[in-house]
Amino acid sequence: MDALTGKFRELYEEWAKATANLLTWERISDLLTALILLSVMLFIARRARRSIGRLSQLESNQRLLVERLASFTFTTLGFALALDQLGFDLKVLLGAAGVLTVAVGFAAQTSASNLISGFFLIFERPFVVGQSVDVGGLRGEVVAIDLLSTKIRTFDNLIVRIPNETLVKSQITNYSHYPIRRIELSVGVAYGSNLDLVESTIARVLDQHPRVLKNPPPRILMQGFGASSLDFMVYAWTATDLALDLPSELYRQIEEVFRLEKIEIPFPTRTLVVQHVGKDAKAPSAAHHPQVLQHLIDE
Amino acid sequence: MEVSHEISSWWGRQVFVAGRADLWQIGSLNLHVERSGRAWHFAYDYLPWGDSESQGRLQNTPHGYWPKARRVSGVSSLLHATDLHRSVLTSRSTLRTRPISASAEGFDLIFQPSLLERTYVASLISPISLAPEEKLNILVKIPLSLRIDGTSNTGALRPLFEVPLEDVQDTWHGPAPREGELAWACPSDRENLERFPSHLTDRIGELNSGLGHVIVAAEVRNSGPLRILESFPIPCPQLSLFHATKTGFWTDRLSLEWTALGQWLKRPERQPPKECGSNQLVAHPRSQSSEPAIKALRGIMNHNMFRER
């Protein structure tokens, strides 16, 4: 019993000694200094975040990322300074963090790859939120660029989540990068049409449409001799957001004007030539001519 | 019964009776306004170019006619006006309709003149050569814009609608399709007409600002080599609008420098020209031009490897 009591006494004395060492003025001073350092760094982190939030030159995604980076950096620095002040050995902590990073890195290889790809996407800006893009055949509007994935709303109103790593590896077509786009119309007219009239009529439609850009000027080029038509290509520039609707409007107007100008828009036709046989042959009839009859059967 | 009367000035408060469609004809613009339920309906069209009888008149015709489109008599609602005659050959007619929610607005409309919301590219019918350091003082007549605000029960104004008072065509102002800005210009088909009006001159007497136009006094300076001037930009969003009783609408005096690199440096002088006479400020600039430092910073921020150089 005495031995047990003695053991407890020893333990109490050790604890009292340790507590007495811990609560020295120096220790309290270090603790307060660490707390002040941490508070100051947290305050700076918050201020930095607010200041970055007011930068209008940055896109929203970039702003969010820079805000988080600044906040994380100052907060981590604050904790490191506080721990250093309290006497912790930061080398040990950093070593442990390094080992942990390697372990987490192996475990979250895909996420890390997506995260790094997300950084590239946010700062290289092949597109921004709201733009229309084509990623490997998938067309739609970008609704969000997050650190791990990008969300695209297709034109039939589906949300598609694409990992950022896939995006970085894919061919991306951005339809909204420039404010203007060129549209192409294919127009065919009947053989024998007055080509000058055709060109001037199309030019008039283009000139009269207020949404066809005056500059760069539209171009009308004859493409060649088609199976049933003389083919023209019409190139006109317009604002990007009108590029979908404008061809339809122009096609309708060209059709209307062609009708008024009596310019024929042909459809595929096959001409059957019936030759008269003999000098005094009667009215030709396919049934009377074995070659023509055979041709009709072949058809 | 059709009522048509001339109105002394087209801007200011316009009393609007709910449930009735009104037509305003201002210069070449036909504006049809109707309020149905909780929405305003604005439709507009332009008179055919060269319709001199109609040009320059100013009238407000409640239940009135639709001169351009030959409106069927008795039709008083925009919702039934879809049968309007249209032809791409005879005119640039396209009835453009825009419904706007009107949850809290009252029934009065405030018409206000304003400058176009985009840069206007003025073209010369006959291009002229400019020697190095040569200056050209020029007066340009460009279309005004009509801004319509709605009044709420609390008296606050809410912008509802804006439309140019003359038909304008989209164009691109810049050295290449990848660099520049979307702008407006005089429609191409009008430039080819022999009766193309004197939109550009160096003599004030030749210009009549008209109902739907504003005059810009610009000094064009060529700081590069000898070259041909075919067109130049007028940065409407950066200019103030003034009105003089005798001479009509004017903007700030504008200084344009055509640099050796082919770029235009645009400097509004923040005061109307002397030719304007006694005037009053109507509207401040929509936007201020960016300072070079801010432009440079933006350039750095926007730099990326996908952009062509």
Short mmCIF file of N, CA, C and O in Angstrom, two decimals, chain B residues 3 15 26-27 29 36-37 56 118 149 165-166 195-196 199 216 219 221 229 247 262 265 284 291 293-294 297:
data_model
loop_
_atom_site.label_atom_id
_atom_site.label_comp_id
_atom_site.label_asym_id
_atom_site.label_seq_id
_atom_site.Cartn_x
_atom_site.Cartn_y
_atom_site.Cartn_z
N VAL B 3 -56.43 58.88 -85.31
CA VAL B 3 -56.07 60.23 -84.89
C VAL B 3 -54.60 60.42 -85.16
O VAL B 3 -53.78 59.60 -84.77
N VAL B 15 -47.58 60.12 -72.82
CA VAL B 15 -48.68 59.49 -72.07
C VAL B 15 -49.17 58.29 -72.88
O VAL B 15 -49.44 58.40 -74.08
N ILE B 26 -40.91 58.53 -86.27
CA ILE B 26 -39.86 59.51 -86.01
C ILE B 26 -38.81 59.36 -87.10
O ILE B 26 -38.10 58.36 -87.14
N GLY B 27 -38.74 60.33 -87.98
CA GLY B 27 -37.82 60.20 -89.11
C GLY B 27 -38.21 58.98 -89.93
O GLY B 27 -39.35 58.84 -90.35
N LEU B 29 -38.09 55.92 -88.72
CA LEU B 29 -38.46 54.82 -87.82
C LEU B 29 -39.97 54.79 -87.58
O LEU B 29 -40.58 55.81 -87.26
N SER B 36 -49.77 44.69 -73.28
CA SER B 36 -50.79 43.65 -73.11
C SER B 36 -50.50 42.93 -71.80
O SER B 36 -49.43 42.38 -71.61
N GLY B 37 -51.49 42.93 -70.92
CA GLY B 37 -51.30 42.25 -69.64
C GLY B 37 -50.13 42.83 -68.89
O GLY B 37 -50.12 44.01 -68.56
N GLY B 56 -38.46 63.03 -92.32
CA GLY B 56 -38.46 64.32 -91.66
C GLY B 56 -39.76 64.66 -90.97
O GLY B 56 -39.82 65.62 -90.23
N ARG B 118 -22.93 51.30 -80.04
CA ARG B 118 -21.69 50.75 -80.59
C ARG B 118 -20.98 51.83 -81.39
O ARG B 118 -21.58 52.84 -81.74
N ASP B 149 -37.73 54.59 -71.53
CA ASP B 149 -37.78 54.16 -70.13
C ASP B 149 -39.23 54.06 -69.71
O ASP B 149 -40.09 54.81 -70.17
N LEU B 165 -32.61 55.30 -84.67
CA LEU B 165 -33.68 56.01 -85.38
C LEU B 165 -33.56 55.86 -86.90
O LEU B 165 -34.42 56.29 -87.63
N GLU B 166 -32.48 55.30 -87.35
CA GLU B 166 -32.35 55.00 -88.77
C GLU B 166 -31.75 53.60 -88.87
O GLU B 166 -30.99 53.18 -88.01
N ARG B 195 -28.73 59.09 -104.91
CA ARG B 195 -29.32 60.11 -104.04
C ARG B 195 -28.81 59.99 -102.60
O ARG B 195 -29.43 60.48 -101.67
N PHE B 196 -27.71 59.31 -102.45
CA PHE B 196 -27.12 59.20 -101.11
C PHE B 196 -26.90 60.60 -100.55
O PHE B 196 -26.29 61.44 -101.18
N HIS B 199 -23.84 63.00 -96.01
CA HIS B 199 -23.65 62.62 -94.61
C HIS B 199 -22.32 63.12 -94.07
O HIS B 199 -22.06 63.02 -92.90
N VAL B 216 -21.32 64.93 -85.71
CA VAL B 216 -20.04 64.75 -85.02
C VAL B 216 -18.99 65.59 -85.75
O VAL B 216 -18.83 65.45 -86.97
N GLU B 219 -11.73 65.67 -86.05
CA GLU B 219 -10.46 66.03 -86.69
C GLU B 219 -9.69 64.73 -86.90
O GLU B 219 -9.37 64.03 -85.94
N ARG B 221 -6.37 62.94 -88.12
CA ARG B 221 -4.95 63.24 -88.38
C ARG B 221 -4.22 61.96 -88.75
O ARG B 221 -4.38 60.92 -88.09
N LEU B 229 -7.82 57.25 -97.21
CA LEU B 229 -8.83 57.16 -96.15
C LEU B 229 -10.16 56.75 -96.76
O LEU B 229 -10.72 57.47 -97.60
N THR B 247 -29.33 74.30 -84.06
CA THR B 247 -28.55 73.41 -84.93
C THR B 247 -28.79 71.93 -84.68
O THR B 247 -28.22 71.09 -85.37
N GLY B 262 -1.58 51.68 -88.30
CA GLY B 262 -2.92 51.49 -88.85
C GLY B 262 -4.01 51.48 -87.80
O GLY B 262 -5.16 51.19 -88.11
N LEU B 265 -6.44 56.08 -82.80
CA LEU B 265 -6.47 56.58 -81.42
C LEU B 265 -7.62 57.58 -81.34
O LEU B 265 -7.63 58.57 -82.07
N HIS B 284 -24.62 61.94 -70.82
CA HIS B 284 -23.18 61.70 -70.61
C HIS B 284 -22.75 60.48 -71.44
O HIS B 284 -23.60 59.71 -71.90
N GLU B 291 -7.92 53.64 -69.81
CA GLU B 291 -6.59 54.23 -69.78
C GLU B 291 -5.58 53.21 -70.31
O GLU B 291 -5.79 51.99 -70.19
N ALA B 293 -2.77 52.16 -69.17
CA ALA B 293 -2.25 51.23 -68.17
C ALA B 293 -3.23 50.09 -67.92
O ALA B 293 -2.85 48.92 -67.82
N ILE B 294 -4.52 50.45 -67.85
CA ILE B 294 -5.53 49.43 -67.61
C ILE B 294 -5.61 48.49 -68.81
O ILE B 294 -5.74 47.28 -68.68
N LEU B 297 -2.74 46.14 -68.60
CA LEU B 297 -2.96 45.13 -67.56
C LEU B 297 -3.95 44.08 -68.06
O LEU B 297 -3.75 42.88 -67.88
#
